[in-house]
């Protein structure tokens, strides 16, 4: 059985996995990090999005064994060190960017990936980047609002820090 | 998912040595993993190509853009070299699937799979690319041999693709919104090798060159010179579009691509 070692939310973890073990199974079943959700299990819905070496990836569509040595961030790694919500998470709460919440972990991870690459996206760019994340409740409007607000809050925070 | 052996190759020669009966190479896996889940393929062994450093480079020299087989769509889309040399190719890569899929899916995987609705095969054919394989180089004109069929031999892998830099090129994709594959996509280029028009998504025989349009555009490279729709015989018909609809789109998307050049 392949042995896999990776950094997850800043901590080194390792384990023996079968070749067929998906990253999302490794996170949820081996590490107990159940914040990452399995929605469609066919790489369509985006509920399982995590960051691998800084890039958003659908964790139901990659084998854990392929990621030996990788750095992975899940929704559990998005909060601030003191346990308060991170900027993107807080914006989702403030703008009611969720209803049932099932898609939210993937939405937050995709949004964070977008804002890292494009700190001041247009609304159209936000909507385009969410192409691989499906929400059946909100109609997306409040999700987009939340991400626009997070972008504004992040640039505001930078200005305040300077 | 059923169980299989999993080998992570460190070099092309490692990968070729590990491939044998009933073994399947896997690159980004964005098509293959769902295929395995559905048990549409059941190889006894997977050989992972994503750890092979020699397959991960992009270079531009002598009027040729060479992209390693394990380079992701996202890396091609973001590459300043590709954007500078063949912007149409970078744009094509940046509109495959969705962002997360682009961070894993690779050019080698796409080309080797030759999905009849995939984008990359049209760029290979539309630019007159050379497909590099572990068994030698193959011209794109000879590589794509029908739906999911290529000239790639048993136990061989795609190690890279070399694209000659054209004078101008554009890709226009009519997106099938559920899958984000091309309902019809057309890649047009004009360069040293003349005008090339490659069509994906339309034909039951996979990606093809629309020679009538190439001939018309060779004399007059303008959207108005693009012929009316080709015959719908052999075009794909499904719930997303009839053969006639796809044939019509071939002409429309070719005109748009020429206009965008």
mmCIF file with all atom_site columns, C-alpha atoms in Angstrom, chain B residues 33-230:
data_model
loop_
_atom_site.group_PDB
_atom_site.id
_atom_site.type_symbol
_atom_site.label_atom_id
_atom_site.label_alt_id
_atom_site.label_comp_id
_atom_site.label_asym_id
_atom_site.label_entity_id
_atom_site.label_seq_id
_atom_site.pdbx_PDB_ins_code
_atom_site.Cartn_x
_atom_site.Cartn_y
_atom_site.Cartn_z
_atom_site.occupancy
_atom_site.B_iso_or_equiv
_atom_site.pdbx_formal_charge
_atom_site.auth_seq_id
_atom_site.auth_comp_id
_atom_site.auth_asym_id
_atom_site.auth_atom_id
_atom_site.pdbx_PDB_model_num
ATOM 1   C CA . UNK B 1 33  ? -11.041 9.058  -12.245 1.00 0.00 ? 33  UNK B CA 1
ATOM 2   C CA . UNK B 1 34  ? -14.783 9.554  -12.955 1.00 0.00 ? 34  UNK B CA 1
ATOM 3   C CA . UNK B 1 35  ? -14.400 6.859  -15.634 1.00 0.00 ? 35  UNK B CA 1
ATOM 4   C CA . UNK B 1 36  ? -12.911 4.467  -13.044 1.00 0.00 ? 36  UNK B CA 1
ATOM 5   C CA . UNK B 1 37  ? -15.678 5.300  -10.555 1.00 0.00 ? 37  UNK B CA 1
ATOM 6   C CA . UNK B 1 38  ? -18.248 4.377  -13.190 1.00 0.00 ? 38  UNK B CA 1
ATOM 7   C CA . UNK B 1 39  ? -16.237 1.219  -13.992 1.00 0.00 ? 39  UNK B CA 1
ATOM 8   C CA . UNK B 1 40  ? -16.139 2.155  -17.639 1.00 0.00 ? 40  UNK B CA 1
ATOM 9   C CA . UNK B 1 41  ? -12.455 1.271  -17.426 1.00 0.00 ? 41  UNK B CA 1
ATOM 10  C CA . UNK B 1 42  ? -10.963 -1.275 -15.014 1.00 0.00 ? 42  UNK B CA 1
ATOM 11  C CA . UNK B 1 43  ? -7.189  -1.345 -15.391 1.00 0.00 ? 43  UNK B CA 1
ATOM 12  C CA . UNK B 1 44  ? -5.346  -3.551 -12.894 1.00 0.00 ? 44  UNK B CA 1
ATOM 13  C CA . UNK B 1 45  ? -2.612  -0.932 -12.450 1.00 0.00 ? 45  UNK B CA 1
ATOM 14  C CA . UNK B 1 46  ? -2.369  2.834  -12.705 1.00 0.00 ? 46  UNK B CA 1
ATOM 15  C CA . UNK B 1 47  ? 0.945   4.523  -13.517 1.00 0.00 ? 47  UNK B CA 1
ATOM 16  C CA . UNK B 1 48  ? 0.912   8.134  -12.313 1.00 0.00 ? 48  UNK B CA 1
ATOM 17  C CA . UNK B 1 49  ? 2.774   10.518 -14.618 1.00 0.00 ? 49  UNK B CA 1
ATOM 18  C CA . UNK B 1 50  ? 2.307   13.722 -12.600 1.00 0.00 ? 50  UNK B CA 1
ATOM 19  C CA . UNK B 1 51  ? 5.543   13.366 -10.641 1.00 0.00 ? 51  UNK B CA 1
ATOM 20  C CA . UNK B 1 52  ? 7.762   13.265 -13.748 1.00 0.00 ? 52  UNK B CA 1
ATOM 21  C CA . UNK B 1 53  ? 9.722   16.531 -13.754 1.00 0.00 ? 53  UNK B CA 1
ATOM 22  C CA . UNK B 1 54  ? 10.778  16.234 -17.412 1.00 0.00 ? 54  UNK B CA 1
ATOM 23  C CA . UNK B 1 55  ? 7.102   16.375 -18.475 1.00 0.00 ? 55  UNK B CA 1
ATOM 24  C CA . UNK B 1 56  ? 6.352   19.637 -16.684 1.00 0.00 ? 56  UNK B CA 1
ATOM 25  C CA . UNK B 1 57  ? 8.168   22.304 -18.683 1.00 0.00 ? 57  UNK B CA 1
ATOM 26  C CA . UNK B 1 58  ? 7.041   24.894 -21.219 1.00 0.00 ? 58  UNK B CA 1
ATOM 27  C CA . UNK B 1 59  ? 9.563   26.324 -23.684 1.00 0.00 ? 59  UNK B CA 1
ATOM 28  C CA . UNK B 1 60  ? 9.428   28.670 -26.649 1.00 0.00 ? 60  UNK B CA 1
ATOM 29  C CA . UNK B 1 61  ? 12.251  28.658 -29.165 1.00 0.00 ? 61  UNK B CA 1
ATOM 30  C CA . UNK B 1 62  ? 12.717  28.744 -32.930 1.00 0.00 ? 62  UNK B CA 1
ATOM 31  C CA . UNK B 1 63  ? 9.069   29.589 -33.540 1.00 0.00 ? 63  UNK B CA 1
ATOM 32  C CA . UNK B 1 64  ? 7.823   26.548 -31.623 1.00 0.00 ? 64  UNK B CA 1
ATOM 33  C CA . UNK B 1 65  ? 5.964   26.336 -28.306 1.00 0.00 ? 65  UNK B CA 1
ATOM 34  C CA . UNK B 1 66  ? 6.734   23.016 -26.609 1.00 0.00 ? 66  UNK B CA 1
ATOM 35  C CA . UNK B 1 67  ? 4.536   21.969 -23.710 1.00 0.00 ? 67  UNK B CA 1
ATOM 36  C CA . UNK B 1 68  ? 5.326   18.919 -21.564 1.00 0.00 ? 68  UNK B CA 1
ATOM 37  C CA . UNK B 1 69  ? 2.687   16.214 -21.277 1.00 0.00 ? 69  UNK B CA 1
ATOM 38  C CA . UNK B 1 70  ? 2.078   16.739 -17.551 1.00 0.00 ? 70  UNK B CA 1
ATOM 39  C CA . UNK B 1 71  ? 1.614   20.521 -17.774 1.00 0.00 ? 71  UNK B CA 1
ATOM 40  C CA . UNK B 1 72  ? -1.801  21.509 -16.448 1.00 0.00 ? 72  UNK B CA 1
ATOM 41  C CA . UNK B 1 73  ? -4.358  23.573 -18.346 1.00 0.00 ? 73  UNK B CA 1
ATOM 42  C CA . UNK B 1 74  ? -4.028  26.241 -15.651 1.00 0.00 ? 74  UNK B CA 1
ATOM 43  C CA . UNK B 1 75  ? -0.250  26.454 -16.150 1.00 0.00 ? 75  UNK B CA 1
ATOM 44  C CA . UNK B 1 76  ? -0.675  26.839 -19.922 1.00 0.00 ? 76  UNK B CA 1
ATOM 45  C CA . UNK B 1 77  ? -3.353  29.503 -19.441 1.00 0.00 ? 77  UNK B CA 1
ATOM 46  C CA . UNK B 1 78  ? -1.141  31.459 -17.030 1.00 0.00 ? 78  UNK B CA 1
ATOM 47  C CA . UNK B 1 79  ? 2.136   31.039 -18.960 1.00 0.00 ? 79  UNK B CA 1
ATOM 48  C CA . UNK B 1 80  ? 3.531   34.381 -20.146 1.00 0.00 ? 80  UNK B CA 1
ATOM 49  C CA . UNK B 1 81  ? 5.492   32.466 -22.817 1.00 0.00 ? 81  UNK B CA 1
ATOM 50  C CA . UNK B 1 82  ? 2.382   30.808 -24.262 1.00 0.00 ? 82  UNK B CA 1
ATOM 51  C CA . UNK B 1 83  ? 0.311   33.995 -23.988 1.00 0.00 ? 83  UNK B CA 1
ATOM 52  C CA . UNK B 1 84  ? 3.040   35.865 -25.858 1.00 0.00 ? 84  UNK B CA 1
ATOM 53  C CA . UNK B 1 85  ? 3.581   33.299 -28.622 1.00 0.00 ? 85  UNK B CA 1
ATOM 54  C CA . UNK B 1 86  ? 0.118   31.779 -29.219 1.00 0.00 ? 86  UNK B CA 1
ATOM 55  C CA . UNK B 1 87  ? -2.495  33.689 -27.202 1.00 0.00 ? 87  UNK B CA 1
ATOM 56  C CA . UNK B 1 88  ? -5.290  31.564 -28.706 1.00 0.00 ? 88  UNK B CA 1
ATOM 57  C CA . UNK B 1 89  ? -3.711  28.454 -27.157 1.00 0.00 ? 89  UNK B CA 1
ATOM 58  C CA . UNK B 1 90  ? -3.465  30.035 -23.697 1.00 0.00 ? 90  UNK B CA 1
ATOM 59  C CA . UNK B 1 91  ? -7.066  31.191 -23.970 1.00 0.00 ? 91  UNK B CA 1
ATOM 60  C CA . UNK B 1 92  ? -8.234  27.723 -25.028 1.00 0.00 ? 92  UNK B CA 1
ATOM 61  C CA . UNK B 1 93  ? -6.502  26.165 -22.010 1.00 0.00 ? 93  UNK B CA 1
ATOM 62  C CA . UNK B 1 94  ? -8.041  28.791 -19.707 1.00 0.00 ? 94  UNK B CA 1
ATOM 63  C CA . UNK B 1 95  ? -11.571 27.838 -20.726 1.00 0.00 ? 95  UNK B CA 1
ATOM 64  C CA . UNK B 1 96  ? -11.373 24.056 -20.320 1.00 0.00 ? 96  UNK B CA 1
ATOM 65  C CA . UNK B 1 97  ? -13.666 22.731 -17.581 1.00 0.00 ? 97  UNK B CA 1
ATOM 66  C CA . UNK B 1 98  ? -13.563 24.932 -14.483 1.00 0.00 ? 98  UNK B CA 1
ATOM 67  C CA . UNK B 1 99  ? -10.703 26.404 -12.409 1.00 0.00 ? 99  UNK B CA 1
ATOM 68  C CA . UNK B 1 100 ? -10.256 23.377 -10.133 1.00 0.00 ? 100 UNK B CA 1
ATOM 69  C CA . UNK B 1 101 ? -10.274 20.979 -13.072 1.00 0.00 ? 101 UNK B CA 1
ATOM 70  C CA . UNK B 1 102 ? -7.706  23.151 -14.863 1.00 0.00 ? 102 UNK B CA 1
ATOM 71  C CA . UNK B 1 103 ? -5.395  22.874 -11.855 1.00 0.00 ? 103 UNK B CA 1
ATOM 72  C CA . UNK B 1 104 ? -5.150  19.091 -12.331 1.00 0.00 ? 104 UNK B CA 1
ATOM 73  C CA . UNK B 1 105 ? -6.021  18.230 -15.928 1.00 0.00 ? 105 UNK B CA 1
ATOM 74  C CA . UNK B 1 106 ? -3.058  18.027 -18.329 1.00 0.00 ? 106 UNK B CA 1
ATOM 75  C CA . UNK B 1 107 ? -2.430  18.476 -22.031 1.00 0.00 ? 107 UNK B CA 1
ATOM 76  C CA . UNK B 1 108 ? -0.953  14.997 -22.364 1.00 0.00 ? 108 UNK B CA 1
ATOM 77  C CA . UNK B 1 109 ? -4.011  13.406 -20.797 1.00 0.00 ? 109 UNK B CA 1
ATOM 78  C CA . UNK B 1 110 ? -6.389  15.372 -22.993 1.00 0.00 ? 110 UNK B CA 1
ATOM 79  C CA . UNK B 1 111 ? -4.516  14.592 -26.194 1.00 0.00 ? 111 UNK B CA 1
ATOM 80  C CA . UNK B 1 112 ? -4.097  10.884 -25.363 1.00 0.00 ? 112 UNK B CA 1
ATOM 81  C CA . UNK B 1 113 ? -7.785  10.523 -24.482 1.00 0.00 ? 113 UNK B CA 1
ATOM 82  C CA . UNK B 1 114 ? -8.979  12.316 -27.659 1.00 0.00 ? 114 UNK B CA 1
ATOM 83  C CA . UNK B 1 115 ? -12.485 12.951 -26.372 1.00 0.00 ? 115 UNK B CA 1
ATOM 84  C CA . UNK B 1 116 ? -14.534 13.980 -29.441 1.00 0.00 ? 116 UNK B CA 1
ATOM 85  C CA . UNK B 1 117 ? -15.614 17.169 -27.623 1.00 0.00 ? 117 UNK B CA 1
ATOM 86  C CA . UNK B 1 118 ? -12.292 18.108 -25.987 1.00 0.00 ? 118 UNK B CA 1
ATOM 87  C CA . UNK B 1 119 ? -10.643 21.430 -26.840 1.00 0.00 ? 119 UNK B CA 1
ATOM 88  C CA . UNK B 1 120 ? -6.940  20.547 -27.092 1.00 0.00 ? 120 UNK B CA 1
ATOM 89  C CA . UNK B 1 121 ? -7.170  18.132 -30.062 1.00 0.00 ? 121 UNK B CA 1
ATOM 90  C CA . UNK B 1 122 ? -8.531  21.005 -32.183 1.00 0.00 ? 122 UNK B CA 1
ATOM 91  C CA . UNK B 1 123 ? -5.543  23.183 -31.253 1.00 0.00 ? 123 UNK B CA 1
ATOM 92  C CA . UNK B 1 124 ? -3.131  20.372 -32.153 1.00 0.00 ? 124 UNK B CA 1
ATOM 93  C CA . UNK B 1 125 ? -4.794  19.800 -35.516 1.00 0.00 ? 125 UNK B CA 1
ATOM 94  C CA . UNK B 1 126 ? -5.516  23.490 -36.128 1.00 0.00 ? 126 UNK B CA 1
ATOM 95  C CA . UNK B 1 127 ? -1.891  24.485 -35.579 1.00 0.00 ? 127 UNK B CA 1
ATOM 96  C CA . UNK B 1 128 ? -0.286  21.463 -37.237 1.00 0.00 ? 128 UNK B CA 1
ATOM 97  C CA . UNK B 1 129 ? 1.346   20.376 -33.983 1.00 0.00 ? 129 UNK B CA 1
ATOM 98  C CA . UNK B 1 130 ? 3.688   17.460 -33.408 1.00 0.00 ? 130 UNK B CA 1
ATOM 99  C CA . UNK B 1 131 ? 2.726   15.009 -30.657 1.00 0.00 ? 131 UNK B CA 1
ATOM 100 C CA . UNK B 1 132 ? 5.790   13.703 -28.816 1.00 0.00 ? 132 UNK B CA 1
ATOM 101 C CA . UNK B 1 133 ? 5.354   10.188 -27.429 1.00 0.00 ? 133 UNK B CA 1
ATOM 102 C CA . UNK B 1 134 ? 7.576   7.706  -25.664 1.00 0.00 ? 134 UNK B CA 1
ATOM 103 C CA . UNK B 1 135 ? 7.555   5.821  -28.970 1.00 0.00 ? 135 UNK B CA 1
ATOM 104 C CA . UNK B 1 136 ? 8.527   8.771  -31.190 1.00 0.00 ? 136 UNK B CA 1
ATOM 105 C CA . UNK B 1 137 ? 7.049   11.901 -32.743 1.00 0.00 ? 137 UNK B CA 1
ATOM 106 C CA . UNK B 1 138 ? 3.722   11.821 -34.590 1.00 0.00 ? 138 UNK B CA 1
ATOM 107 C CA . UNK B 1 139 ? 2.182   14.658 -36.647 1.00 0.00 ? 139 UNK B CA 1
ATOM 108 C CA . UNK B 1 140 ? -1.216  15.752 -35.322 1.00 0.00 ? 140 UNK B CA 1
ATOM 109 C CA . UNK B 1 141 ? -2.662  14.996 -38.780 1.00 0.00 ? 141 UNK B CA 1
ATOM 110 C CA . UNK B 1 142 ? -1.777  11.325 -38.204 1.00 0.00 ? 142 UNK B CA 1
ATOM 111 C CA . UNK B 1 143 ? -2.281  11.155 -34.431 1.00 0.00 ? 143 UNK B CA 1
ATOM 112 C CA . UNK B 1 144 ? -6.055  11.636 -34.049 1.00 0.00 ? 144 UNK B CA 1
ATOM 113 C CA . UNK B 1 145 ? -7.785  8.600  -35.504 1.00 0.00 ? 145 UNK B CA 1
ATOM 114 C CA . UNK B 1 146 ? -11.412 8.915  -34.443 1.00 0.00 ? 146 UNK B CA 1
ATOM 115 C CA . UNK B 1 147 ? -13.476 9.133  -31.279 1.00 0.00 ? 147 UNK B CA 1
ATOM 116 C CA . UNK B 1 148 ? -11.170 8.233  -28.333 1.00 0.00 ? 148 UNK B CA 1
ATOM 117 C CA . UNK B 1 149 ? -8.741  6.668  -30.830 1.00 0.00 ? 149 UNK B CA 1
ATOM 118 C CA . UNK B 1 150 ? -5.161  7.803  -31.458 1.00 0.00 ? 150 UNK B CA 1
ATOM 119 C CA . UNK B 1 151 ? -1.950  6.545  -33.015 1.00 0.00 ? 151 UNK B CA 1
ATOM 120 C CA . UNK B 1 152 ? -0.509  6.068  -29.515 1.00 0.00 ? 152 UNK B CA 1
ATOM 121 C CA . UNK B 1 153 ? 0.754   2.512  -29.195 1.00 0.00 ? 153 UNK B CA 1
ATOM 122 C CA . UNK B 1 154 ? 0.090   0.121  -26.308 1.00 0.00 ? 154 UNK B CA 1
ATOM 123 C CA . UNK B 1 155 ? 2.241   1.049  -23.325 1.00 0.00 ? 155 UNK B CA 1
ATOM 124 C CA . UNK B 1 156 ? 3.233   4.428  -24.787 1.00 0.00 ? 156 UNK B CA 1
ATOM 125 C CA . UNK B 1 157 ? 2.594   7.851  -23.267 1.00 0.00 ? 157 UNK B CA 1
ATOM 126 C CA . UNK B 1 158 ? 2.336   11.385 -24.617 1.00 0.00 ? 158 UNK B CA 1
ATOM 127 C CA . UNK B 1 159 ? 5.433   13.227 -23.402 1.00 0.00 ? 159 UNK B CA 1
ATOM 128 C CA . UNK B 1 160 ? 4.656   16.626 -24.919 1.00 0.00 ? 160 UNK B CA 1
ATOM 129 C CA . UNK B 1 161 ? 3.250   18.641 -27.787 1.00 0.00 ? 161 UNK B CA 1
ATOM 130 C CA . UNK B 1 162 ? 5.109   21.113 -30.028 1.00 0.00 ? 162 UNK B CA 1
ATOM 131 C CA . UNK B 1 163 ? 3.027   23.862 -31.622 1.00 0.00 ? 163 UNK B CA 1
ATOM 132 C CA . UNK B 1 164 ? 4.463   25.957 -34.477 1.00 0.00 ? 164 UNK B CA 1
ATOM 133 C CA . UNK B 1 165 ? 3.778   29.647 -33.776 1.00 0.00 ? 165 UNK B CA 1
ATOM 134 C CA . UNK B 1 166 ? 1.275   30.902 -36.391 1.00 0.00 ? 166 UNK B CA 1
ATOM 135 C CA . UNK B 1 167 ? 0.894   34.358 -37.872 1.00 0.00 ? 167 UNK B CA 1
ATOM 136 C CA . UNK B 1 168 ? -2.541  34.446 -36.279 1.00 0.00 ? 168 UNK B CA 1
ATOM 137 C CA . UNK B 1 169 ? -4.972  32.030 -34.667 1.00 0.00 ? 169 UNK B CA 1
ATOM 138 C CA . UNK B 1 170 ? -8.213  31.937 -32.720 1.00 0.00 ? 170 UNK B CA 1
ATOM 139 C CA . UNK B 1 171 ? -10.382 29.331 -31.019 1.00 0.00 ? 171 UNK B CA 1
ATOM 140 C CA . UNK B 1 172 ? -14.118 29.732 -30.675 1.00 0.00 ? 172 UNK B CA 1
ATOM 141 C CA . UNK B 1 173 ? -16.045 27.339 -28.479 1.00 0.00 ? 173 UNK B CA 1
ATOM 142 C CA . UNK B 1 174 ? -19.807 26.992 -28.216 1.00 0.00 ? 174 UNK B CA 1
ATOM 143 C CA . UNK B 1 175 ? -19.962 25.659 -24.680 1.00 0.00 ? 175 UNK B CA 1
ATOM 144 C CA . UNK B 1 176 ? -22.233 22.811 -23.645 1.00 0.00 ? 176 UNK B CA 1
ATOM 145 C CA . UNK B 1 177 ? -23.037 24.453 -20.317 1.00 0.00 ? 177 UNK B CA 1
ATOM 146 C CA . UNK B 1 178 ? -23.501 21.330 -18.184 1.00 0.00 ? 178 UNK B CA 1
ATOM 147 C CA . UNK B 1 179 ? -20.242 19.603 -19.120 1.00 0.00 ? 179 UNK B CA 1
ATOM 148 C CA . UNK B 1 180 ? -18.296 22.716 -20.232 1.00 0.00 ? 180 UNK B CA 1
ATOM 149 C CA . UNK B 1 181 ? -16.965 20.660 -23.136 1.00 0.00 ? 181 UNK B CA 1
ATOM 150 C CA . UNK B 1 182 ? -17.362 22.080 -26.636 1.00 0.00 ? 182 UNK B CA 1
ATOM 151 C CA . UNK B 1 183 ? -20.770 21.487 -28.209 1.00 0.00 ? 183 UNK B CA 1
ATOM 152 C CA . UNK B 1 184 ? -18.775 22.664 -31.210 1.00 0.00 ? 184 UNK B CA 1
ATOM 153 C CA . UNK B 1 185 ? -15.342 24.300 -31.098 1.00 0.00 ? 185 UNK B CA 1
ATOM 154 C CA . UNK B 1 186 ? -13.320 25.575 -34.047 1.00 0.00 ? 186 UNK B CA 1
ATOM 155 C CA . UNK B 1 187 ? -9.608  26.376 -34.068 1.00 0.00 ? 187 UNK B CA 1
ATOM 156 C CA . UNK B 1 188 ? -8.435  28.482 -37.027 1.00 0.00 ? 188 UNK B CA 1
ATOM 157 C CA . UNK B 1 189 ? -4.843  29.418 -37.805 1.00 0.00 ? 189 UNK B CA 1
ATOM 158 C CA . UNK B 1 190 ? -2.944  31.108 -40.607 1.00 0.00 ? 190 UNK B CA 1
ATOM 159 C CA . UNK B 1 191 ? 0.781   30.568 -40.795 1.00 0.00 ? 191 UNK B CA 1
ATOM 160 C CA . UNK B 1 192 ? 3.677   29.131 -42.747 1.00 0.00 ? 192 UNK B CA 1
ATOM 161 C CA . UNK B 1 193 ? 1.708   25.940 -43.361 1.00 0.00 ? 193 UNK B CA 1
ATOM 162 C CA . UNK B 1 194 ? -1.257  27.872 -44.808 1.00 0.00 ? 194 UNK B CA 1
ATOM 163 C CA . UNK B 1 195 ? -4.740  28.077 -43.308 1.00 0.00 ? 195 UNK B CA 1
ATOM 164 C CA . UNK B 1 196 ? -5.917  25.308 -41.013 1.00 0.00 ? 196 UNK B CA 1
ATOM 165 C CA . UNK B 1 197 ? -9.454  24.873 -39.657 1.00 0.00 ? 197 UNK B CA 1
ATOM 166 C CA . UNK B 1 198 ? -9.940  22.165 -37.034 1.00 0.00 ? 198 UNK B CA 1
ATOM 167 C CA . UNK B 1 199 ? -13.340 21.257 -35.600 1.00 0.00 ? 199 UNK B CA 1
ATOM 168 C CA . UNK B 1 200 ? -14.082 19.495 -32.313 1.00 0.00 ? 200 UNK B CA 1
ATOM 169 C CA . UNK B 1 201 ? -17.373 18.476 -30.728 1.00 0.00 ? 201 UNK B CA 1
ATOM 170 C CA . UNK B 1 202 ? -19.194 17.998 -34.020 1.00 0.00 ? 202 UNK B CA 1
ATOM 171 C CA . UNK B 1 203 ? -18.202 14.741 -35.665 1.00 0.00 ? 203 UNK B CA 1
ATOM 172 C CA . UNK B 1 204 ? -18.738 11.132 -34.655 1.00 0.00 ? 204 UNK B CA 1
ATOM 173 C CA . UNK B 1 205 ? -15.229 10.601 -36.047 1.00 0.00 ? 205 UNK B CA 1
ATOM 174 C CA . UNK B 1 206 ? -13.750 13.048 -33.524 1.00 0.00 ? 206 UNK B CA 1
ATOM 175 C CA . UNK B 1 207 ? -11.701 16.136 -34.320 1.00 0.00 ? 207 UNK B CA 1
ATOM 176 C CA . UNK B 1 208 ? -11.347 16.861 -38.053 1.00 0.00 ? 208 UNK B CA 1
ATOM 177 C CA . UNK B 1 209 ? -10.021 19.455 -40.515 1.00 0.00 ? 209 UNK B CA 1
ATOM 178 C CA . UNK B 1 210 ? -12.715 21.246 -42.499 1.00 0.00 ? 210 UNK B CA 1
ATOM 179 C CA . UNK B 1 211 ? -10.929 21.291 -45.842 1.00 0.00 ? 211 UNK B CA 1
ATOM 180 C CA . UNK B 1 212 ? -13.619 23.219 -47.749 1.00 0.00 ? 212 UNK B CA 1
ATOM 181 C CA . UNK B 1 213 ? -13.215 26.125 -45.343 1.00 0.00 ? 213 UNK B CA 1
ATOM 182 C CA . UNK B 1 214 ? -9.408  25.895 -45.492 1.00 0.00 ? 214 UNK B CA 1
ATOM 183 C CA . UNK B 1 215 ? -9.482  26.170 -49.283 1.00 0.00 ? 215 UNK B CA 1
ATOM 184 C CA . UNK B 1 216 ? -11.917 29.092 -49.257 1.00 0.00 ? 216 UNK B CA 1
ATOM 185 C CA . UNK B 1 217 ? -9.935  30.954 -46.592 1.00 0.00 ? 217 UNK B CA 1
ATOM 186 C CA . UNK B 1 218 ? -6.604  30.368 -48.338 1.00 0.00 ? 218 UNK B CA 1
ATOM 187 C CA . UNK B 1 219 ? -7.742  32.707 -51.105 1.00 0.00 ? 219 UNK B CA 1
ATOM 188 C CA . UNK B 1 220 ? -9.647  35.169 -48.934 1.00 0.00 ? 220 UNK B CA 1
ATOM 189 C CA . UNK B 1 221 ? -9.020  35.085 -45.175 1.00 0.00 ? 221 UNK B CA 1
ATOM 190 C CA . UNK B 1 222 ? -12.224 36.745 -44.040 1.00 0.00 ? 222 UNK B CA 1
ATOM 191 C CA . UNK B 1 223 ? -15.368 35.612 -42.241 1.00 0.00 ? 223 UNK B CA 1
ATOM 192 C CA . UNK B 1 224 ? -17.443 36.233 -45.364 1.00 0.00 ? 224 UNK B CA 1
ATOM 193 C CA . UNK B 1 225 ? -15.414 33.604 -47.225 1.00 0.00 ? 225 UNK B CA 1
ATOM 194 C CA . UNK B 1 226 ? -16.363 30.798 -44.808 1.00 0.00 ? 226 UNK B CA 1
ATOM 195 C CA . UNK B 1 227 ? -18.623 28.271 -46.589 1.00 0.00 ? 227 UNK B CA 1
ATOM 196 C CA . UNK B 1 228 ? -22.134 27.533 -45.386 1.00 0.00 ? 228 UNK B CA 1
ATOM 197 C CA . UNK B 1 229 ? -22.675 24.551 -43.092 1.00 0.00 ? 229 UNK B CA 1
ATOM 198 C CA . UNK B 1 230 ? -21.024 21.266 -44.088 1.00 0.00 ? 230 UNK B CA 1
#
